Amino acid sequence: MKRIVILISGRGSNMQAILDAGLPVEIAAVISNKPEAGGLDIAARHGIPTEVVYHKKYTDRDDFDTALATKIDEYAPDLVVLAGFMRILTAGFVNRYMGKLINIHPALLPAFPGLDTHQKALLGGVRIHGCTVHFVTPQVDHGPIIAQAAVPVFSDDTDETLAARVLQQEHLLYPQAIRWLAEGKLRLEDNKVVSTIHQASSSELKSPW
Ligand code: GRF
């Protein structure tokens, strides 16, 4: 069974969705860069080992990333899952885990990389928004796309209502993507996703739209 380490920084609702999905994986540990991350309590309640590598204790990004990698490697994971992990990672770190490091981004990449994606979507006037699971590469939010789920944007949406609609899809999409990876249906090769899944990912998700 594939071993997974999940990295978080905050409330951990995506992490919880992964834990609750009954995936054919072993969740080896949850690691946060912030001691106060709410997700740590959720993981502990699930009986999963938790660790904190507090970024403020390190003088620069390289030091932090080295400490983080050392901690991750203690658990010898097959897959490292960023679930609301809010630190930019150095190229050295990303390259060390190339093909084993994935992220969920709350927008339909390549639209709206970076922060404040729901606000950007509303300002941009798009009618469709969503979320993306992708392999992590050194350029932030630009890695090869594994799966996406779309939601409509309504004229009376606020950042909050849109974020909630997207988050509902994140909680379906991320476990599904991890399941495909765990089952060996997807891999990264020459910076491209090689997959035996033949059609758009979101059709397998339960969507109210
Ligand atoms: C999610 O919207 C995720 O896409 C983004 O950060 C948020 C984390 O939320 N990267 P949570 O901690 O999983 O609840």
PDB file of C-alpha atoms and ligand atoms in Angstrom:
ATOM      1  CA  MET A   1       0.000   0.000   0.000  1.00  0.00           C
ATOM      2  CA  LYS A   2       1.304   3.467  -0.904  1.00  0.00           C
ATOM      3  CA  ARG A   3       2.439   5.665   1.985  1.00  0.00           C
ATOM      4  CA  ILE A   4       1.349   9.277   2.050  1.00  0.00           C
ATOM      5  CA  VAL A   5       2.532  12.313   3.975  1.00  0.00           C
ATOM      6  CA  ILE A   6       0.161  15.298   4.005  1.00  0.00           C
ATOM      7  CA  LEU A   7       1.468  18.848   4.491  1.00  0.00           C
ATOM      8  CA  ILE A   8      -0.901  21.490   5.876  1.00  0.00           C
ATOM      9  CA  SER A   9      -0.822  25.048   7.209  1.00  0.00           C
ATOM     10  CA  GLY A  10      -4.362  25.627   8.456  1.00  0.00           C
ATOM     11  CA  ARG A  11      -7.826  24.231   9.032  1.00  0.00           C
ATOM     12  CA  GLY A  12      -7.175  21.027   7.078  1.00  0.00           C
ATOM     13  CA  SER A  13     -10.553  20.433   5.469  1.00  0.00           C
ATOM     14  CA  ASN A  14      -8.942  18.860   2.370  1.00  0.00           C
ATOM     15  CA  MET A  15      -6.787  16.707   4.626  1.00  0.00           C
ATOM     16  CA  GLN A  16      -9.946  15.607   6.451  1.00  0.00           C
ATOM     17  CA  ALA A  17     -11.647  14.740   3.155  1.00  0.00           C
ATOM     18  CA  ILE A  18      -8.619  12.596   2.260  1.00  0.00           C
ATOM     19  CA  LEU A  19      -8.694  10.862   5.653  1.00  0.00           C
ATOM     20  CA  ASP A  20     -12.447  10.230   5.412  1.00  0.00           C
ATOM     21  CA  ALA A  21     -12.378   8.878   1.856  1.00  0.00           C
ATOM     22  CA  GLY A  22     -11.273   5.357   2.774  1.00  0.00           C
ATOM     23  CA  LEU A  23      -8.459   5.410   0.232  1.00  0.00           C
ATOM     24  CA  PRO A  24      -6.254   2.363  -0.333  1.00  0.00           C
ATOM     25  CA  VAL A  25      -3.265   4.203   1.173  1.00  0.00           C
ATOM     26  CA  GLU A  26      -1.479   4.483   4.478  1.00  0.00           C
ATOM     27  CA  ILE A  27      -1.463   8.041   5.820  1.00  0.00           C
ATOM     28  CA  ALA A  28       1.964   7.957   7.449  1.00  0.00           C
ATOM     29  CA  ALA A  29       1.952  11.482   8.910  1.00  0.00           C
ATOM     30  CA  VAL A  30       0.523  14.989   8.761  1.00  0.00           C
ATOM     31  CA  ILE A  31       3.105  17.771   8.968  1.00  0.00           C
ATOM     32  CA  SER A  32       2.335  21.461   9.492  1.00  0.00           C
ATOM     33  CA  ASN A  33       4.585  24.496   9.203  1.00  0.00           C
ATOM     34  CA  LYS A  34       2.395  26.201  11.824  1.00  0.00           C
ATOM     35  CA  PRO A  35       1.912  24.863  15.357  1.00  0.00           C
ATOM     36  CA  GLU A  36      -1.590  26.359  15.566  1.00  0.00           C
ATOM     37  CA  ALA A  37      -2.939  24.654  12.409  1.00  0.00           C
ATOM     38  CA  GLY A  38      -6.415  23.299  13.205  1.00  0.00           C
ATOM     39  CA  GLY A  39      -5.819  20.295  10.957  1.00  0.00           C
ATOM     40  CA  LEU A  40      -3.258  18.895  13.425  1.00  0.00           C
ATOM     41  CA  ASP A  41      -6.009  18.162  15.966  1.00  0.00           C
ATOM     42  CA  ILE A  42      -8.168  16.509  13.328  1.00  0.00           C
ATOM     43  CA  ALA A  43      -5.274  14.270  12.267  1.00  0.00           C
ATOM     44  CA  ALA A  44      -4.449  13.383  15.878  1.00  0.00           C
ATOM     45  CA  ARG A  45      -8.099  12.450  16.471  1.00  0.00           C
ATOM     46  CA  HIS A  46      -7.767  10.060  13.515  1.00  0.00           C
ATOM     47  CA  GLY A  47      -4.746   8.487  15.225  1.00  0.00           C
ATOM     48  CA  ILE A  48      -2.304   9.804  12.617  1.00  0.00           C
ATOM     49  CA  PRO A  49       1.183  10.919  13.700  1.00  0.00           C
ATOM     50  CA  THR A  50       1.524  14.712  13.529  1.00  0.00           C
ATOM     51  CA  GLU A  51       4.633  16.850  13.274  1.00  0.00           C
ATOM     52  CA  VAL A  52       5.376  20.574  13.210  1.00  0.00           C
ATOM     53  CA  VAL A  53       8.283  22.049  11.290  1.00  0.00           C
ATOM     54  CA  TYR A  54       7.771  25.683  12.259  1.00  0.00           C
ATOM     55  CA  HIS A  55       9.029  27.912   9.456  1.00  0.00           C
ATOM     56  CA  LYS A  56       9.757  30.807  11.826  1.00  0.00           C
ATOM     57  CA  LYS A  57      12.516  28.789  13.478  1.00  0.00           C
ATOM     58  CA  TYR A  58      14.569  28.776  10.291  1.00  0.00           C
ATOM     59  CA  THR A  59      16.692  31.593   8.928  1.00  0.00           C
ATOM     60  CA  ASP A  60      15.856  31.083   5.261  1.00  0.00           C
ATOM     61  CA  ARG A  61      13.841  28.977   2.841  1.00  0.00           C
ATOM     62  CA  ASP A  62      16.668  26.533   2.166  1.00  0.00           C
ATOM     63  CA  ASP A  63      17.068  25.780   5.883  1.00  0.00           C
ATOM     64  CA  PHE A  64      13.340  25.304   6.334  1.00  0.00           C
ATOM     65  CA  ASP A  65      12.999  23.096   3.257  1.00  0.00           C
ATOM     66  CA  THR A  66      15.945  20.935   4.360  1.00  0.00           C
ATOM     67  CA  ALA A  67      14.353  20.440   7.788  1.00  0.00           C
ATOM     68  CA  LEU A  68      10.990  19.716   6.203  1.00  0.00           C
ATOM     69  CA  ALA A  69      12.481  17.169   3.793  1.00  0.00           C
ATOM     70  CA  THR A  70      14.348  15.459   6.650  1.00  0.00           C
ATOM     71  CA  LYS A  71      11.086  15.135   8.582  1.00  0.00           C
ATOM     72  CA  ILE A  72       9.146  13.909   5.540  1.00  0.00           C
ATOM     73  CA  ASP A  73      11.809  11.310   4.711  1.00  0.00           C
ATOM     74  CA  GLU A  74      11.523   9.792   8.211  1.00  0.00           C
ATOM     75  CA  TYR A  75       8.140   8.509   6.991  1.00  0.00           C
ATOM     76  CA  ALA A  76       9.453   7.271   3.607  1.00  0.00           C
ATOM     77  CA  PRO A  77       6.355   8.332   1.651  1.00  0.00           C
ATOM     78  CA  ASP A  78       5.491   7.356  -1.921  1.00  0.00           C
ATOM     79  CA  LEU A  79       3.441  10.530  -2.253  1.00  0.00           C
ATOM     80  CA  VAL A  80       3.630  13.957  -0.593  1.00  0.00           C
ATOM     81  CA  VAL A  81       0.298  15.771  -0.632  1.00  0.00           C
ATOM     82  CA  LEU A  82       0.101  19.549  -0.185  1.00  0.00           C
ATOM     83  CA  ALA A  83      -3.310  20.306   1.309  1.00  0.00           C
ATOM     84  CA  GLY A  84      -3.529  24.014   1.999  1.00  0.00           C
ATOM     85  CA  PHE A  85       0.225  24.189   2.614  1.00  0.00           C
ATOM     86  CA  MET A  86       0.951  27.895   2.347  1.00  0.00           C
ATOM     87  CA  ARG A  87       4.738  28.022   1.929  1.00  0.00           C
ATOM     88  CA  ILE A  88       6.501  28.469  -1.374  1.00  0.00           C
ATOM     89  CA  LEU A  89       8.946  25.576  -1.753  1.00  0.00           C
ATOM     90  CA  THR A  90      12.475  25.895  -3.168  1.00  0.00           C
ATOM     91  CA  ALA A  91      13.389  24.276  -6.487  1.00  0.00           C
ATOM     92  CA  GLY A  92      15.718  21.919  -4.585  1.00  0.00           C
ATOM     93  CA  PHE A  93      12.834  20.633  -2.476  1.00  0.00           C
ATOM     94  CA  VAL A  94      10.461  20.317  -5.427  1.00  0.00           C
ATOM     95  CA  ASN A  95      13.012  18.475  -7.562  1.00  0.00           C
ATOM     96  CA  ARG A  96      13.752  16.034  -4.736  1.00  0.00           C
ATOM     97  CA  TYR A  97      10.095  14.903  -4.776  1.00  0.00           C
ATOM     98  CA  MET A  98       9.394  15.339  -8.506  1.00  0.00           C
ATOM     99  CA  GLY A  99       6.545  13.062  -9.563  1.00  0.00           C
ATOM    100  CA  LYS A 100       5.659  12.351  -5.924  1.00  0.00           C
ATOM    101  CA  LEU A 101       4.545  15.854  -4.889  1.00  0.00           C
ATOM    102  CA  ILE A 102       1.006  17.080  -5.617  1.00  0.00           C
ATOM    103  CA  ASN A 103      -1.048  20.149  -4.757  1.00  0.00           C
ATOM    104  CA  ILE A 104      -4.644  21.339  -4.943  1.00  0.00           C
ATOM    105  CA  HIS A 105      -5.227  24.865  -6.193  1.00  0.00           C
ATOM    106  CA  PRO A 106      -8.603  26.630  -5.853  1.00  0.00           C
ATOM    107  CA  ALA A 107      -8.947  27.717  -9.501  1.00  0.00           C
ATOM    108  CA  LEU A 108      -8.989  26.196 -12.956  1.00  0.00           C
ATOM    109  CA  LEU A 109      -5.292  26.518 -13.789  1.00  0.00           C
ATOM    110  CA  PRO A 110      -3.698  28.008 -15.788  1.00  0.00           C
ATOM    111  CA  ALA A 111      -6.261  30.701 -14.879  1.00  0.00           C
ATOM    112  CA  PHE A 112      -5.692  32.474 -11.572  1.00  0.00           C
ATOM    113  CA  PRO A 113      -2.466  31.098 -10.096  1.00  0.00           C
ATOM    114  CA  GLY A 114      -1.381  32.519  -6.729  1.00  0.00           C
ATOM    115  CA  LEU A 115      -3.565  33.812  -3.915  1.00  0.00           C
ATOM    116  CA  ASP A 116      -7.106  35.288  -3.771  1.00  0.00           C
ATOM    117  CA  THR A 117      -8.327  33.092  -6.619  1.00  0.00           C
ATOM    118  CA  HIS A 118     -12.051  33.519  -5.908  1.00  0.00           C
ATOM    119  CA  GLN A 119     -11.763  37.293  -5.825  1.00  0.00           C
ATOM    120  CA  LYS A 120      -9.793  37.183  -9.094  1.00  0.00           C
ATOM    121  CA  ALA A 121     -12.454  34.971 -10.676  1.00  0.00           C
ATOM    122  CA  LEU A 122     -15.226  37.387  -9.679  1.00  0.00           C
ATOM    123  CA  LEU A 123     -13.254  40.411 -10.871  1.00  0.00           C
ATOM    124  CA  GLY A 124     -12.472  38.587 -14.124  1.00  0.00           C
ATOM    125  CA  GLY A 125     -16.175  37.956 -14.684  1.00  0.00           C
ATOM    126  CA  VAL A 126     -15.724  34.262 -15.471  1.00  0.00           C
ATOM    127  CA  ARG A 127     -18.859  32.087 -15.569  1.00  0.00           C
ATOM    128  CA  ILE A 128     -17.003  28.858 -14.728  1.00  0.00           C
ATOM    129  CA  HIS A 129     -14.502  28.470 -11.898  1.00  0.00           C
ATOM    130  CA  GLY A 130     -13.184  25.460 -10.004  1.00  0.00           C
ATOM    131  CA  CYS A 131     -10.164  23.628  -8.670  1.00  0.00           C
ATOM    132  CA  THR A 132      -7.113  21.806  -9.990  1.00  0.00           C
ATOM    133  CA  VAL A 133      -4.948  18.976  -8.683  1.00  0.00           C
ATOM    134  CA  HIS A 134      -1.475  19.095 -10.217  1.00  0.00           C
ATOM    135  CA  PHE A 135       2.046  17.790  -9.856  1.00  0.00           C
ATOM    136  CA  VAL A 136       4.265  20.388  -8.215  1.00  0.00           C
ATOM    137  CA  THR A 137       7.115  21.818 -10.277  1.00  0.00           C
ATOM    138  CA  PRO A 138       9.455  24.681  -9.388  1.00  0.00           C
ATOM    139  CA  GLN A 139       7.199  27.321 -10.976  1.00  0.00           C
ATOM    140  CA  VAL A 140       4.387  27.856  -8.473  1.00  0.00           C
ATOM    141  CA  ASP A 141       0.923  26.658  -9.642  1.00  0.00           C
ATOM    142  CA  HIS A 142       2.214  25.668 -13.100  1.00  0.00           C
ATOM    143  CA  GLY A 143       2.787  21.912 -12.793  1.00  0.00           C
ATOM    144  CA  PRO A 144       1.194  19.280 -15.061  1.00  0.00           C
ATOM    145  CA  ILE A 145      -2.534  18.966 -14.385  1.00  0.00           C
ATOM    146  CA  ILE A 146      -3.876  15.712 -12.953  1.00  0.00           C
ATOM    147  CA  ALA A 147      -7.568  16.540 -12.541  1.00  0.00           C
ATOM    148  CA  GLN A 148      -9.978  19.468 -12.471  1.00  0.00           C
ATOM    149  CA  ALA A 149     -13.527  20.107 -11.309  1.00  0.00           C
ATOM    150  CA  ALA A 150     -15.653  23.049 -12.410  1.00  0.00           C
ATOM    151  CA  VAL A 151     -18.430  24.999 -10.723  1.00  0.00           C
ATOM    152  CA  PRO A 152     -20.727  27.723 -12.062  1.00  0.00           C
ATOM    153  CA  VAL A 153     -20.262  31.331 -10.990  1.00  0.00           C
ATOM    154  CA  PHE A 154     -23.552  33.053 -10.139  1.00  0.00           C
ATOM    155  CA  SER A 155     -24.183  36.786 -10.497  1.00  0.00           C
ATOM    156  CA  ASP A 156     -24.834  37.229  -6.786  1.00  0.00           C
ATOM    157  CA  ASP A 157     -21.727  35.281  -5.696  1.00  0.00           C
ATOM    158  CA  THR A 158     -19.338  36.716  -3.126  1.00  0.00           C
ATOM    159  CA  ASP A 159     -15.787  35.473  -2.482  1.00  0.00           C
ATOM    160  CA  GLU A 160     -17.254  33.396   0.336  1.00  0.00           C
ATOM    161  CA  THR A 161     -20.119  31.738  -1.549  1.00  0.00           C
ATOM    162  CA  LEU A 162     -17.845  30.953  -4.477  1.00  0.00           C
ATOM    163  CA  ALA A 163     -15.081  29.627  -2.194  1.00  0.00           C
ATOM    164  CA  ALA A 164     -17.585  27.336  -0.472  1.00  0.00           C
ATOM    165  CA  ARG A 165     -18.829  25.962  -3.812  1.00  0.00           C
ATOM    166  CA  VAL A 166     -15.279  25.303  -4.991  1.00  0.00           C
ATOM    167  CA  LEU A 167     -14.246  23.768  -1.655  1.00  0.00           C
ATOM    168  CA  GLN A 168     -17.076  21.243  -1.910  1.00  0.00           C
ATOM    169  CA  GLN A 169     -15.528  20.075  -5.196  1.00  0.00           C
ATOM    170  CA  GLU A 170     -11.988  20.114  -3.758  1.00  0.00           C
ATOM    171  CA  HIS A 171     -13.150  17.614  -1.143  1.00  0.00           C
ATOM    172  CA  LEU A 172     -14.269  15.232  -3.907  1.00  0.00           C
ATOM    173  CA  LEU A 173     -11.505  15.871  -6.427  1.00  0.00           C
ATOM    174  CA  TYR A 174      -8.438  15.521  -4.197  1.00  0.00           C
ATOM    175  CA  PRO A 175      -9.319  12.073  -2.779  1.00  0.00           C
ATOM    176  CA  GLN A 176     -10.224  10.890  -6.293  1.00  0.00           C
ATOM    177  CA  ALA A 177      -6.891  12.055  -7.701  1.00  0.00           C
ATOM    178  CA  ILE A 178      -4.986  10.380  -4.851  1.00  0.00           C
ATOM    179  CA  ARG A 179      -6.935   7.176  -5.463  1.00  0.00           C
ATOM    180  CA  TRP A 180      -5.879   7.215  -9.131  1.00  0.00           C
ATOM    181  CA  LEU A 181      -2.250   7.765  -8.137  1.00  0.00           C
ATOM    182  CA  ALA A 182      -2.425   5.048  -5.480  1.00  0.00           C
ATOM    183  CA  GLU A 183      -3.888   2.637  -8.022  1.00  0.00           C
ATOM    184  CA  GLY A 184      -1.082   3.413 -10.471  1.00  0.00           C
ATOM    185  CA  LYS A 185      -3.449   4.964 -13.034  1.00  0.00           C
ATOM    186  CA  LEU A 186      -1.432   8.178 -13.278  1.00  0.00           C
ATOM    187  CA  ARG A 187       2.204   9.170 -13.258  1.00  0.00           C
ATOM    188  CA  LEU A 188       4.501  12.003 -14.260  1.00  0.00           C
ATOM    189  CA  GLU A 189       6.795  11.332 -17.218  1.00  0.00           C
ATOM    190  CA  ASP A 190       8.881  13.968 -19.039  1.00  0.00           C
ATOM    191  CA  ASN A 191       6.899  16.721 -17.317  1.00  0.00           C
ATOM    192  CA  LYS A 192       3.597  15.296 -18.624  1.00  0.00           C
ATOM    193  CA  VAL A 193       0.834  13.360 -16.931  1.00  0.00           C
ATOM    194  CA  VAL A 194       0.602   9.821 -18.312  1.00  0.00           C
ATOM    195  CA  SER A 195      -2.786   8.373 -17.492  1.00  0.00           C
ATOM    196  CA  THR A 196      -5.003   5.394 -18.212  1.00  0.00           C
ATOM    197  CA  ILE A 197      -8.079   7.452 -17.347  1.00  0.00           C
ATOM    198  CA  HIS A 198      -9.769   8.327 -20.567  1.00  0.00           C
ATOM    199  CA  GLN A 199     -11.997  11.236 -19.854  1.00  0.00           C
ATOM    200  CA  ALA A 200     -12.542  14.376 -17.836  1.00  0.00           C
ATOM    201  CA  SER A 201     -12.079  13.717 -14.189  1.00  0.00           C
ATOM    202  CA  SER A 202     -15.062  15.555 -12.800  1.00  0.00           C
ATOM    203  CA  SER A 203     -17.576  13.197 -14.378  1.00  0.00           C
ATOM    204  CA  GLU A 204     -16.669  10.709 -11.635  1.00  0.00           C
ATOM    205  CA  LEU A 205     -17.415  13.256  -8.935  1.00  0.00           C
ATOM    206  CA  LYS A 206     -20.821  13.693  -7.370  1.00  0.00           C
ATOM    207  CA  SER A 207     -21.843  17.202  -8.322  1.00  0.00           C
ATOM    208  CA  PRO A 208     -25.113  18.933  -7.468  1.00  0.00           C
ATOM    209  CA  TRP A 209     -24.893  20.951 -10.720  1.00  0.00           C
TER     210      TRP A 209
HETATM  211  C1  GRF B   1      -7.973  25.163  -0.149  1.00  0.00           C
HETATM  212  O1  GRF B   1      -8.884  26.006  -0.800  1.00  0.00           O
HETATM  213  C2  GRF B   1      -6.861  24.775  -1.081  1.00  0.00           C
HETATM  214  O2  GRF B   1      -7.261  24.662  -2.404  1.00  0.00           O
HETATM  215  C3  GRF B   1      -5.916  25.926  -0.943  1.00  0.00           C
HETATM  216  O3  GRF B   1      -5.950  26.287   0.409  1.00  0.00           O
HETATM  217  C4  GRF B   1      -7.219  25.910   0.958  1.00  0.00           C
HETATM  218  C5  GRF B   1      -6.924  25.025   2.127  1.00  0.00           C
HETATM  219  O4  GRF B   1      -8.074  24.691   2.847  1.00  0.00           O
HETATM  220  N1  GRF B   1      -4.595  25.561  -1.416  1.00  0.00           N
HETATM  221  P1  GRF B   1      -8.048  23.515   3.901  1.00  0.00           P
HETATM  222  O5  GRF B   1      -6.926  23.815   4.902  1.00  0.00           O
HETATM  223  O6  GRF B   1      -7.815  22.241   3.161  1.00  0.00           O
HETATM  224  O7  GRF B   1      -9.396  23.572   4.566  1.00  0.00           O
END
